[in-house]
PDB file of C-alpha atoms in Angstrom:
ATOM      1  CA  UNK B  70      17.490-129.684 -11.356  1.00 76.00           C
ATOM      2  CA  UNK B  71      17.892-126.123 -11.969  1.00 91.00           C
ATOM      3  CA  UNK B  72      20.949-124.918 -14.059  1.00 94.00           C
ATOM      4  CA  UNK B  73      22.237-122.551 -11.236  1.00 97.00           C
ATOM      5  CA  UNK B  74      21.787-121.942  -7.791  1.00 97.00           C
ATOM      6  CA  UNK B  75      22.528-118.854  -5.994  1.00 98.00           C
ATOM      7  CA  UNK B  76      21.605-119.011  -2.317  1.00 97.00           C
ATOM      8  CA  UNK B  77      22.810-116.275   0.291  1.00 97.00           C
ATOM      9  CA  UNK B  78      24.952-114.538  -1.756  1.00 97.00           C
ATOM     10  CA  UNK B  79      26.942-111.667   0.069  1.00 97.00           C
ATOM     11  CA  UNK B  80      29.383-110.065  -2.038  1.00 96.00           C
ATOM     12  CA  UNK B  81      31.135-106.712  -2.764  1.00 94.00           C
ATOM     13  CA  UNK B  82      34.071-104.474  -3.271  1.00 92.00           C
ATOM     14  CA  UNK B  83      36.920-103.005  -1.059  1.00 88.00           C
ATOM     15  CA  UNK B  84      35.047-103.911   1.987  1.00 86.00           C
ATOM     16  CA  UNK B  85      31.876-102.189   0.414  1.00 92.00           C
ATOM     17  CA  UNK B  86      29.187-104.741   0.435  1.00 95.00           C
ATOM     18  CA  UNK B  87      26.831-104.381  -2.730  1.00 96.00           C
ATOM     19  CA  UNK B  88      24.922-107.262  -2.778  1.00 97.00           C
ATOM     20  CA  UNK B  89      22.773-109.063   0.221  1.00 96.00           C
ATOM     21  CA  UNK B  90      21.304-111.914   0.745  1.00 97.00           C
ATOM     22  CA  UNK B  91      20.456-112.680  -2.394  1.00 97.00           C
ATOM     23  CA  UNK B  92      18.415-116.087  -3.109  1.00 97.00           C
ATOM     24  CA  UNK B  93      18.015-116.652  -7.189  1.00 97.00           C
ATOM     25  CA  UNK B  94      17.131-119.892  -9.322  1.00 97.00           C
ATOM     26  CA  UNK B  95      17.542-120.143 -12.964  1.00 97.00           C
ATOM     27  CA  UNK B  96      15.790-123.538 -13.901  1.00 96.00           C
ATOM     28  CA  UNK B  97      16.713-125.710 -16.654  1.00 96.00           C
ATOM     29  CA  UNK B  98      15.656-124.153 -19.993  1.00 96.00           C
ATOM     30  CA  UNK B  99      14.284-120.949 -19.140  1.00 97.00           C
ATOM     31  CA  UNK B 100      14.620-117.694 -19.479  1.00 98.00           C
ATOM     32  CA  UNK B 101      15.081-115.311 -16.250  1.00 98.00           C
ATOM     33  CA  UNK B 102      14.828-112.168 -15.988  1.00 97.00           C
ATOM     34  CA  UNK B 103      17.053-109.671 -13.430  1.00 96.00           C
ATOM     35  CA  UNK B 104      15.722-106.101 -13.723  1.00 93.00           C
ATOM     36  CA  UNK B 105      16.362-102.749 -11.560  1.00 89.00           C
ATOM     37  CA  UNK B 106      17.683 -99.399 -11.413  1.00 86.00           C
ATOM     38  CA  UNK B 107      21.687 -98.651 -11.800  1.00 86.00           C
ATOM     39  CA  UNK B 108      23.463 -99.437  -9.258  1.00 88.00           C
ATOM     40  CA  UNK B 109      21.434-102.005  -7.914  1.00 91.00           C
ATOM     41  CA  UNK B 110      23.948-104.746  -8.136  1.00 94.00           C
ATOM     42  CA  UNK B 111      23.017-106.435 -11.172  1.00 95.00           C
ATOM     43  CA  UNK B 112      26.524-106.612 -12.776  1.00 94.00           C
ATOM     44  CA  UNK B 113      27.942-107.523  -9.795  1.00 96.00           C
ATOM     45  CA  UNK B 114      26.127-110.686  -9.681  1.00 97.00           C
ATOM     46  CA  UNK B 115      27.226-111.301 -13.297  1.00 97.00           C
ATOM     47  CA  UNK B 116      30.322-111.584 -12.562  1.00 96.00           C
ATOM     48  CA  UNK B 117      29.958-113.870  -8.813  1.00 97.00           C
ATOM     49  CA  UNK B 118      28.714-116.164 -11.081  1.00 97.00           C
ATOM     50  CA  UNK B 119      31.237-115.901 -13.682  1.00 96.00           C
ATOM     51  CA  UNK B 120      33.838-115.699 -11.057  1.00 96.00           C
ATOM     52  CA  UNK B 121      35.068-112.139 -11.923  1.00 95.00           C
ATOM     53  CA  UNK B 122      34.835-111.572  -8.324  1.00 95.00           C
ATOM     54  CA  UNK B 123      34.277-114.000  -5.112  1.00 96.00           C
ATOM     55  CA  UNK B 124      31.581-113.356  -2.756  1.00 96.00           C
ATOM     56  CA  UNK B 125      32.426-112.890   0.851  1.00 95.00           C
ATOM     57  CA  UNK B 126      29.565-115.519   1.832  1.00 96.00           C
ATOM     58  CA  UNK B 127      26.694-118.210   0.269  1.00 97.00           C
ATOM     59  CA  UNK B 128      26.739-120.341  -2.291  1.00 97.00           C
ATOM     60  CA  UNK B 129      26.584-120.550  -6.358  1.00 98.00           C
ATOM     61  CA  UNK B 130      25.796-124.069  -7.303  1.00 97.00           C
ATOM     62  CA  UNK B 131      25.430-125.133 -11.305  1.00 95.00           C
ATOM     63  CA  UNK B 132      23.800-128.415 -10.867  1.00 89.00           C
ATOM     64  CA  UNK B 133      24.702-130.292  -7.804  1.00 89.00           C
ATOM     65  CA  UNK B 134      28.712-128.692  -8.107  1.00 94.00           C
ATOM     66  CA  UNK B 135      29.570-125.293  -6.626  1.00 96.00           C
ATOM     67  CA  UNK B 136      31.171-122.893  -7.996  1.00 97.00           C
ATOM     68  CA  UNK B 137      31.629-119.617  -6.089  1.00 96.00           C
ATOM     69  CA  UNK B 138      35.184-120.028  -5.777  1.00 95.00           C
ATOM     70  CA  UNK B 139      36.337-121.619  -9.031  1.00 96.00           C
ATOM     71  CA  UNK B 140      38.077-119.462 -11.353  1.00 96.00           C
ATOM     72  CA  UNK B 141      36.915-117.428 -13.846  1.00 94.00           C
ATOM     73  CA  UNK B 142      38.483-119.689 -16.597  1.00 92.00           C
ATOM     74  CA  UNK B 143      36.882-122.815 -14.557  1.00 94.00           C
ATOM     75  CA  UNK B 144      33.600-121.632 -14.740  1.00 95.00           C
ATOM     76  CA  UNK B 145      33.953-121.197 -18.773  1.00 93.00           C
ATOM     77  CA  UNK B 146      35.021-124.651 -19.194  1.00 92.00           C
ATOM     78  CA  UNK B 147      32.276-125.187 -16.937  1.00 94.00           C
ATOM     79  CA  UNK B 148      29.615-124.139 -19.385  1.00 94.00           C
ATOM     80  CA  UNK B 149      28.854-120.003 -18.324  1.00 96.00           C
ATOM     81  CA  UNK B 150      28.965-117.818 -20.885  1.00 96.00           C
ATOM     82  CA  UNK B 151      29.130-114.260 -19.893  1.00 96.00           C
ATOM     83  CA  UNK B 152      28.258-111.316 -22.498  1.00 95.00           C
ATOM     84  CA  UNK B 153      29.460-108.147 -20.745  1.00 91.00           C
ATOM     85  CA  UNK B 154      27.553-104.790 -20.858  1.00 87.00           C
ATOM     86  CA  UNK B 155      29.293-102.375 -23.567  1.00 81.00           C
ATOM     87  CA  UNK B 156      30.334-105.585 -25.455  1.00 78.00           C
ATOM     88  CA  UNK B 157      33.794-105.326 -24.946  1.00 85.00           C
ATOM     89  CA  UNK B 158      35.161-107.187 -28.538  1.00 91.00           C
ATOM     90  CA  UNK B 159      38.388-107.131 -29.479  1.00 91.00           C
ATOM     91  CA  UNK B 160      37.691-104.146 -31.975  1.00 91.00           C
ATOM     92  CA  UNK B 161      41.451-104.716 -33.837  1.00 93.00           C
ATOM     93  CA  UNK B 162      40.471-107.881 -34.521  1.00 96.00           C
ATOM     94  CA  UNK B 163      37.857-109.689 -37.118  1.00 97.00           C
ATOM     95  CA  UNK B 164      35.046-110.331 -36.848  1.00 97.00           C
ATOM     96  CA  UNK B 165      35.791-114.199 -37.599  1.00 96.00           C
ATOM     97  CA  UNK B 166      38.769-113.682 -35.399  1.00 96.00           C
ATOM     98  CA  UNK B 167      36.827-112.582 -32.493  1.00 96.00           C
ATOM     99  CA  UNK B 168      33.902-115.858 -32.684  1.00 96.00           C
ATOM    100  CA  UNK B 169      37.323-118.236 -32.678  1.00 94.00           C
ATOM    101  CA  UNK B 170      38.193-116.171 -29.469  1.00 93.00           C
ATOM    102  CA  UNK B 171      35.040-117.181 -27.974  1.00 92.00           C
ATOM    103  CA  UNK B 172      35.454-121.136 -28.770  1.00 90.00           C
ATOM    104  CA  UNK B 173      38.950-120.985 -27.144  1.00 85.00           C
ATOM    105  CA  UNK B 174      38.303-122.827 -23.828  1.00 78.00           C
ATOM    106  CA  UNK B 175      36.949-125.254 -25.859  1.00 75.00           C
ATOM    107  CA  UNK B 176      39.879-126.524 -27.279  1.00 80.00           C
ATOM    108  CA  UNK B 177      38.276-127.332 -30.804  1.00 82.00           C
ATOM    109  CA  UNK B 178      39.725-127.970 -34.137  1.00 86.00           C
ATOM    110  CA  UNK B 179      39.704-126.060 -37.133  1.00 89.00           C
ATOM    111  CA  UNK B 180      37.019-128.203 -38.932  1.00 91.00           C
ATOM    112  CA  UNK B 181      34.704-127.646 -35.666  1.00 92.00           C
ATOM    113  CA  UNK B 182      35.385-123.622 -35.166  1.00 93.00           C
ATOM    114  CA  UNK B 183      34.715-123.554 -38.673  1.00 94.00           C
ATOM    115  CA  UNK B 184      31.100-125.268 -37.939  1.00 95.00           C
ATOM    116  CA  UNK B 185      30.516-123.166 -35.133  1.00 95.00           C
ATOM    117  CA  UNK B 186      30.747-120.320 -36.965  1.00 96.00           C
ATOM    118  CA  UNK B 187      28.594-121.034 -40.028  1.00 96.00           C
ATOM    119  CA  UNK B 188      26.014-121.322 -36.940  1.00 96.00           C
ATOM    120  CA  UNK B 189      26.551-117.855 -35.473  1.00 96.00           C
ATOM    121  CA  UNK B 190      25.871-116.444 -39.377  1.00 96.00           C
ATOM    122  CA  UNK B 191      23.078-118.766 -39.625  1.00 95.00           C
ATOM    123  CA  UNK B 192      21.987-117.166 -36.468  1.00 94.00           C
ATOM    124  CA  UNK B 193      22.983-113.807 -36.947  1.00 94.00           C
ATOM    125  CA  UNK B 194      23.261-113.018 -40.813  1.00 94.00           C
ATOM    126  CA  UNK B 195      24.418-109.942 -40.041  1.00 92.00           C
ATOM    127  CA  UNK B 196      27.509-111.196 -39.861  1.00 95.00           C
ATOM    128  CA  UNK B 197      27.937-113.275 -42.467  1.00 94.00           C
ATOM    129  CA  UNK B 198      29.385-110.663 -44.641  1.00 94.00           C
ATOM    130  CA  UNK B 199      31.278-109.277 -42.128  1.00 96.00           C
ATOM    131  CA  UNK B 200      33.359-112.053 -41.467  1.00 97.00           C
ATOM    132  CA  UNK B 201      36.719-110.326 -42.447  1.00 97.00           C
ATOM    133  CA  UNK B 202      35.850-107.031 -41.533  1.00 96.00           C
ATOM    134  CA  UNK B 203      37.668-105.217 -38.141  1.00 96.00           C
ATOM    135  CA  UNK B 204      35.137-105.686 -35.462  1.00 95.00           C
ATOM    136  CA  UNK B 205      35.495-102.005 -34.628  1.00 94.00           C
ATOM    137  CA  UNK B 206      33.999-101.390 -38.095  1.00 96.00           C
ATOM    138  CA  UNK B 207      30.523-102.747 -37.080  1.00 95.00           C
ATOM    139  CA  UNK B 208      27.218-100.601 -36.001  1.00 93.00           C
ATOM    140  CA  UNK B 209      26.698-100.483 -32.316  1.00 90.00           C
ATOM    141  CA  UNK B 210      23.909-102.944 -32.857  1.00 91.00           C
ATOM    142  CA  UNK B 211      26.422-105.375 -35.155  1.00 93.00           C
ATOM    143  CA  UNK B 212      28.669-105.508 -32.219  1.00 94.00           C
ATOM    144  CA  UNK B 213      26.370-106.812 -29.712  1.00 93.00           C
ATOM    145  CA  UNK B 214      25.429-109.240 -31.713  1.00 94.00           C
ATOM    146  CA  UNK B 215      28.866-110.004 -32.447  1.00 96.00           C
ATOM    147  CA  UNK B 216      29.464-110.146 -28.646  1.00 95.00           C
ATOM    148  CA  UNK B 217      26.804-112.467 -28.332  1.00 95.00           C
ATOM    149  CA  UNK B 218      27.698-115.311 -31.020  1.00 96.00           C
ATOM    150  CA  UNK B 219      31.267-114.999 -29.595  1.00 96.00           C
ATOM    151  CA  UNK B 220      29.438-115.996 -26.088  1.00 95.00           C
ATOM    152  CA  UNK B 221      27.468-118.546 -27.578  1.00 96.00           C
ATOM    153  CA  UNK B 222      30.924-119.913 -29.635  1.00 96.00           C
ATOM    154  CA  UNK B 223      31.824-122.343 -26.372  1.00 92.00           C
ATOM    155  CA  UNK B 224      28.373-124.140 -26.521  1.00 93.00           C
ATOM    156  CA  UNK B 225      27.290-122.767 -22.742  1.00 95.00           C
ATOM    157  CA  UNK B 226      25.111-124.476 -20.655  1.00 94.00           C
ATOM    158  CA  UNK B 227      23.894-121.206 -18.734  1.00 97.00           C
ATOM    159  CA  UNK B 228      23.824-117.901 -20.774  1.00 97.00           C
ATOM    160  CA  UNK B 229      23.919-114.496 -19.517  1.00 97.00           C
ATOM    161  CA  UNK B 230      23.713-111.259 -20.398  1.00 97.00           C
ATOM    162  CA  UNK B 231      24.436-107.602 -19.211  1.00 95.00           C
ATOM    163  CA  UNK B 232      22.533-104.846 -20.842  1.00 93.00           C
ATOM    164  CA  UNK B 233      22.046-106.530 -24.433  1.00 92.00           C
ATOM    165  CA  UNK B 234      19.960-103.622 -25.213  1.00 89.00           C
ATOM    166  CA  UNK B 235      22.132-100.822 -23.941  1.00 87.00           C
ATOM    167  CA  UNK B 236      21.964 -97.625 -25.993  1.00 85.00           C
ATOM    168  CA  UNK B 237      20.583 -99.747 -29.359  1.00 88.00           C
ATOM    169  CA  UNK B 238      17.752 -98.844 -32.098  1.00 88.00           C
ATOM    170  CA  UNK B 239      14.887-100.776 -30.814  1.00 90.00           C
ATOM    171  CA  UNK B 240      14.539-102.887 -34.405  1.00 90.00           C
ATOM    172  CA  UNK B 241      18.191-104.214 -33.104  1.00 90.00           C
ATOM    173  CA  UNK B 242      16.474-104.664 -29.809  1.00 91.00           C
ATOM    174  CA  UNK B 243      13.711-106.794 -31.163  1.00 92.00           C
ATOM    175  CA  UNK B 244      16.375-108.842 -33.155  1.00 91.00           C
ATOM    176  CA  UNK B 245      18.248-109.658 -30.175  1.00 92.00           C
ATOM    177  CA  UNK B 246      15.055-110.551 -27.849  1.00 94.00           C
ATOM    178  CA  UNK B 247      13.618-112.997 -31.041  1.00 94.00           C
ATOM    179  CA  UNK B 248      17.064-114.496 -30.882  1.00 93.00           C
ATOM    180  CA  UNK B 249      17.266-114.707 -26.793  1.00 95.00           C
ATOM    181  CA  UNK B 250      13.557-116.708 -27.224  1.00 95.00           C
ATOM    182  CA  UNK B 251      14.462-118.602 -29.857  1.00 95.00           C
ATOM    183  CA  UNK B 252      17.760-119.925 -27.376  1.00 95.00           C
ATOM    184  CA  UNK B 253      15.475-120.643 -24.860  1.00 95.00           C
ATOM    185  CA  UNK B 254      13.184-122.513 -26.867  1.00 95.00           C
ATOM    186  CA  UNK B 255      16.139-124.848 -28.022  1.00 94.00           C
ATOM    187  CA  UNK B 256      16.783-125.649 -24.099  1.00 94.00           C
ATOM    188  CA  UNK B 257      19.374-122.881 -23.382  1.00 96.00           C
ATOM    189  CA  UNK B 258      19.231-121.435 -19.997  1.00 97.00           C
ATOM    190  CA  UNK B 259      19.578-117.931 -19.762  1.00 98.00           C
ATOM    191  CA  UNK B 260      19.645-114.871 -17.396  1.00 98.00           C
ATOM    192  CA  UNK B 261      18.943-111.475 -18.560  1.00 97.00           C
ATOM    193  CA  UNK B 262      20.115-108.598 -16.597  1.00 95.00           C
ATOM    194  CA  UNK B 263      18.202-105.570 -18.035  1.00 87.00           C
ATOM    195  CA  UNK B 264      17.159-101.948 -17.403  1.00 79.00           C
ATOM    196  CA  UNK B 265      14.479-102.663 -20.785  1.00 83.00           C
ATOM    197  CA  UNK B 266      12.436-103.837 -17.667  1.00 87.00           C
ATOM    198  CA  UNK B 267       9.216-104.317 -20.035  1.00 89.00           C
ATOM    199  CA  UNK B 268      10.382-106.199 -23.054  1.00 90.00           C
ATOM    200  CA  UNK B 269      12.692-108.241 -20.537  1.00 93.00           C
ATOM    201  CA  UNK B 270       9.305-109.456 -18.760  1.00 94.00           C
ATOM    202  CA  UNK B 271       7.761-109.798 -21.494  1.00 94.00           C
ATOM    203  CA  UNK B 272       9.792-112.787 -22.739  1.00 95.00           C
ATOM    204  CA  UNK B 273      10.795-113.916 -19.474  1.00 97.00           C
ATOM    205  CA  UNK B 274       9.795-117.059 -17.800  1.00 97.00           C
ATOM    206  CA  UNK B 275      10.749-116.099 -14.110  1.00 97.00           C
ATOM    207  CA  UNK B 276      12.265-112.486 -13.041  1.00 96.00           C
ATOM    208  CA  UNK B 277      13.693-110.761 -10.055  1.00 96.00           C
ATOM    209  CA  UNK B 278      13.833-107.221  -9.112  1.00 94.00           C
ATOM    210  CA  UNK B 279      16.863-106.130  -7.468  1.00 94.00           C
ATOM    211  CA  UNK B 280      17.049-103.215  -5.434  1.00 93.00           C
ATOM    212  CA  UNK B 281      19.878-101.129  -3.088  1.00 92.00           C
ATOM    213  CA  UNK B 282      21.572-105.014  -3.614  1.00 95.00           C
ATOM    214  CA  UNK B 283      18.432-107.110  -2.100  1.00 96.00           C
ATOM    215  CA  UNK B 284      15.826-108.699  -4.374  1.00 96.00           C
ATOM    216  CA  UNK B 285      12.640-107.344  -3.209  1.00 94.00           C
ATOM    217  CA  UNK B 286      10.628-109.095  -5.976  1.00 93.00           C
ATOM    218  CA  UNK B 287      10.420-112.033  -7.705  1.00 95.00           C
ATOM    219  CA  UNK B 288       7.771-114.645  -9.687  1.00 95.00           C
ATOM    220  CA  UNK B 289       6.838-115.150 -13.407  1.00 95.00           C
ATOM    221  CA  UNK B 290       8.146-112.141 -15.991  1.00 94.00           C
ATOM    222  CA  UNK B 291       3.798-111.923 -16.849  1.00 93.00           C
ATOM    223  CA  UNK B 292       2.803-111.670 -13.021  1.00 93.00           C
ATOM    224  CA  UNK B 293       5.652-108.294 -12.395  1.00 92.00           C
ATOM    225  CA  UNK B 294       4.428-106.770 -15.533  1.00 90.00           C
ATOM    226  CA  UNK B 295       1.710-106.765 -14.362  1.00 88.00           C
ATOM    227  CA  UNK B 296       2.267-105.646 -11.098  1.00 87.00           C
ATOM    228  CA  UNK B 297       1.558-101.491 -10.375  1.00 83.00           C
ATOM    229  CA  UNK B 298       4.737-101.416  -8.292  1.00 82.00           C
ATOM    230  CA  UNK B 299       6.497-102.788 -10.451  1.00 83.00           C
ATOM    231  CA  UNK B 300       5.160-100.216 -13.528  1.00 78.00           C
ATOM    232  CA  UNK B 301       5.035 -97.338 -11.613  1.00 77.00           C
ATOM    233  CA  UNK B 302       8.956 -98.162 -10.299  1.00 76.00           C
ATOM    234  CA  UNK B 303      10.374 -99.379 -13.417  1.00 74.00           C
ATOM    235  CA  UNK B 304       8.194 -98.762 -16.682  1.00 70.00           C
ATOM    236  CA  UNK B 305       7.762 -94.978 -16.423  1.00 56.00           C
ATOM    237  CA  UNK B 306       4.514 -94.081 -14.721  1.00 43.00           C
ATOM    238  CA  UNK B 307       6.071 -93.362 -11.843  1.00 39.00           C
ATOM    239  CA  UNK B 308       8.193 -91.144 -12.807  1.00 39.00           C
ATOM    240  CA  UNK B 309       6.160 -89.303 -15.369  1.00 42.00           C
ATOM    241  CA  UNK B 310       3.861 -88.344 -12.317  1.00 41.00           C
ATOM    242  CA  UNK B 311       6.521 -87.606 -10.006  1.00 46.00           C
ATOM    243  CA  UNK B 312       7.984 -85.050 -12.786  1.00 47.00           C
ATOM    244  CA  UNK B 313       4.232 -83.451 -13.547  1.00 47.00           C
ATOM    245  CA  UNK B 314       4.101 -82.407 -10.221  1.00 48.00           C
ATOM    246  CA  UNK B 315       7.554 -80.884  -9.403  1.00 50.00           C
ATOM    247  CA  UNK B 316       6.505 -79.196 -12.687  1.00 51.00           C
ATOM    248  CA  UNK B 317       3.529 -78.090 -10.829  1.00 53.00           C
ATOM    249  CA  UNK B 318       5.380 -77.108  -8.001  1.00 55.00           C
ATOM    250  CA  UNK B 319       8.338 -75.191  -9.636  1.00 54.00           C
ATOM    251  CA  UNK B 320       5.605 -73.448 -11.720  1.00 56.00           C
ATOM    252  CA  UNK B 321       3.862 -72.084  -8.306  1.00 58.00           C
ATOM    253  CA  UNK B 322       6.837 -70.823  -7.315  1.00 58.00           C
ATOM    254  CA  UNK B 323       7.472 -68.780 -10.206  1.00 57.00           C
ATOM    255  CA  UNK B 324       4.537 -67.537 -10.171  1.00 60.00           C
ATOM    256  CA  UNK B 325       4.982 -66.670  -6.074  1.00 62.00           C
ATOM    257  CA  UNK B 326       7.942 -64.919  -7.534  1.00 61.00           C
ATOM    258  CA  UNK B 327       6.932 -63.285 -10.265  1.00 63.00           C
ATOM    259  CA  UNK B 328       3.817 -61.325  -8.094  1.00 62.00           C
ATOM    260  CA  UNK B 329       6.256 -60.800  -5.159  1.00 63.00           C
ATOM    261  CA  UNK B 330       8.759 -59.023  -7.547  1.00 62.00           C
ATOM    262  CA  UNK B 331       5.734 -57.289  -8.913  1.00 57.00           C
ATOM    263  CA  UNK B 332       4.921 -56.289  -5.387  1.00 63.00           C
ATOM    264  CA  UNK B 333       8.033 -54.337  -4.439  1.00 61.00           C
ATOM    265  CA  UNK B 334       8.044 -52.378  -8.004  1.00 53.00           C
ATOM    266  CA  UNK B 335       4.954 -51.181  -7.164  1.00 58.00           C
ATOM    267  CA  UNK B 336       5.394 -50.140  -4.010  1.00 60.00           C
ATOM    268  CA  UNK B 337       9.078 -48.446  -5.072  1.00 57.00           C
ATOM    269  CA  UNK B 338       6.957 -46.497  -7.262  1.00 56.00           C
TER     270      UNK B 338
END
């Protein structure tokens, strides 16, 4: 049975359609990457799954249960953890309190909370000596790690992450992607939204390319990573070629204008 299925999903904001007929599956225990440019609708899709917004049409299923009309709190209790873009931690609370809030829906007692926090510091050693610190005192990379750890505190069946590598140093990005690979090996189902297409496709079992609200490509992570079209659109090759052509056109125009100016000055003399 699949951990998550999205079928014929249409959604948007204020009468403006953002997602059109989305078909997506996250198999049990798989890491699925969703890549695409800014504004493609990636974050909107995660918000639909987590109940922040409700679609205008289509189905979202966890196992055999439909959840597209469920509340966000009910979806958390069913086992979906959504780590949003730009972390959204509580900066004026301690690291430990941010983690405790992640387990709020579980309604567990103090001993279980302590066990879960200990698990998080084992998984993310950078947090171990910072539990008493305000979350705002952490570096950007540590705040992202805290956001992921907070999501894991609910013991989710499905972990959804929105741009976890945004603005982070390459070393921190590698650490986060290593943790995601470890979680997948432990059987967790993961839906990863990323602009960092190369790294996300490299670790993904399956992947989808979202463009202007539609799925335009799907396959294994390795097959999309090897696709000339994906490389040209999302891995920077096409962009560099286009930039070179633009620079060449600008150079030719500048040379023509310079030559015309020289002729005009010479004629006036």
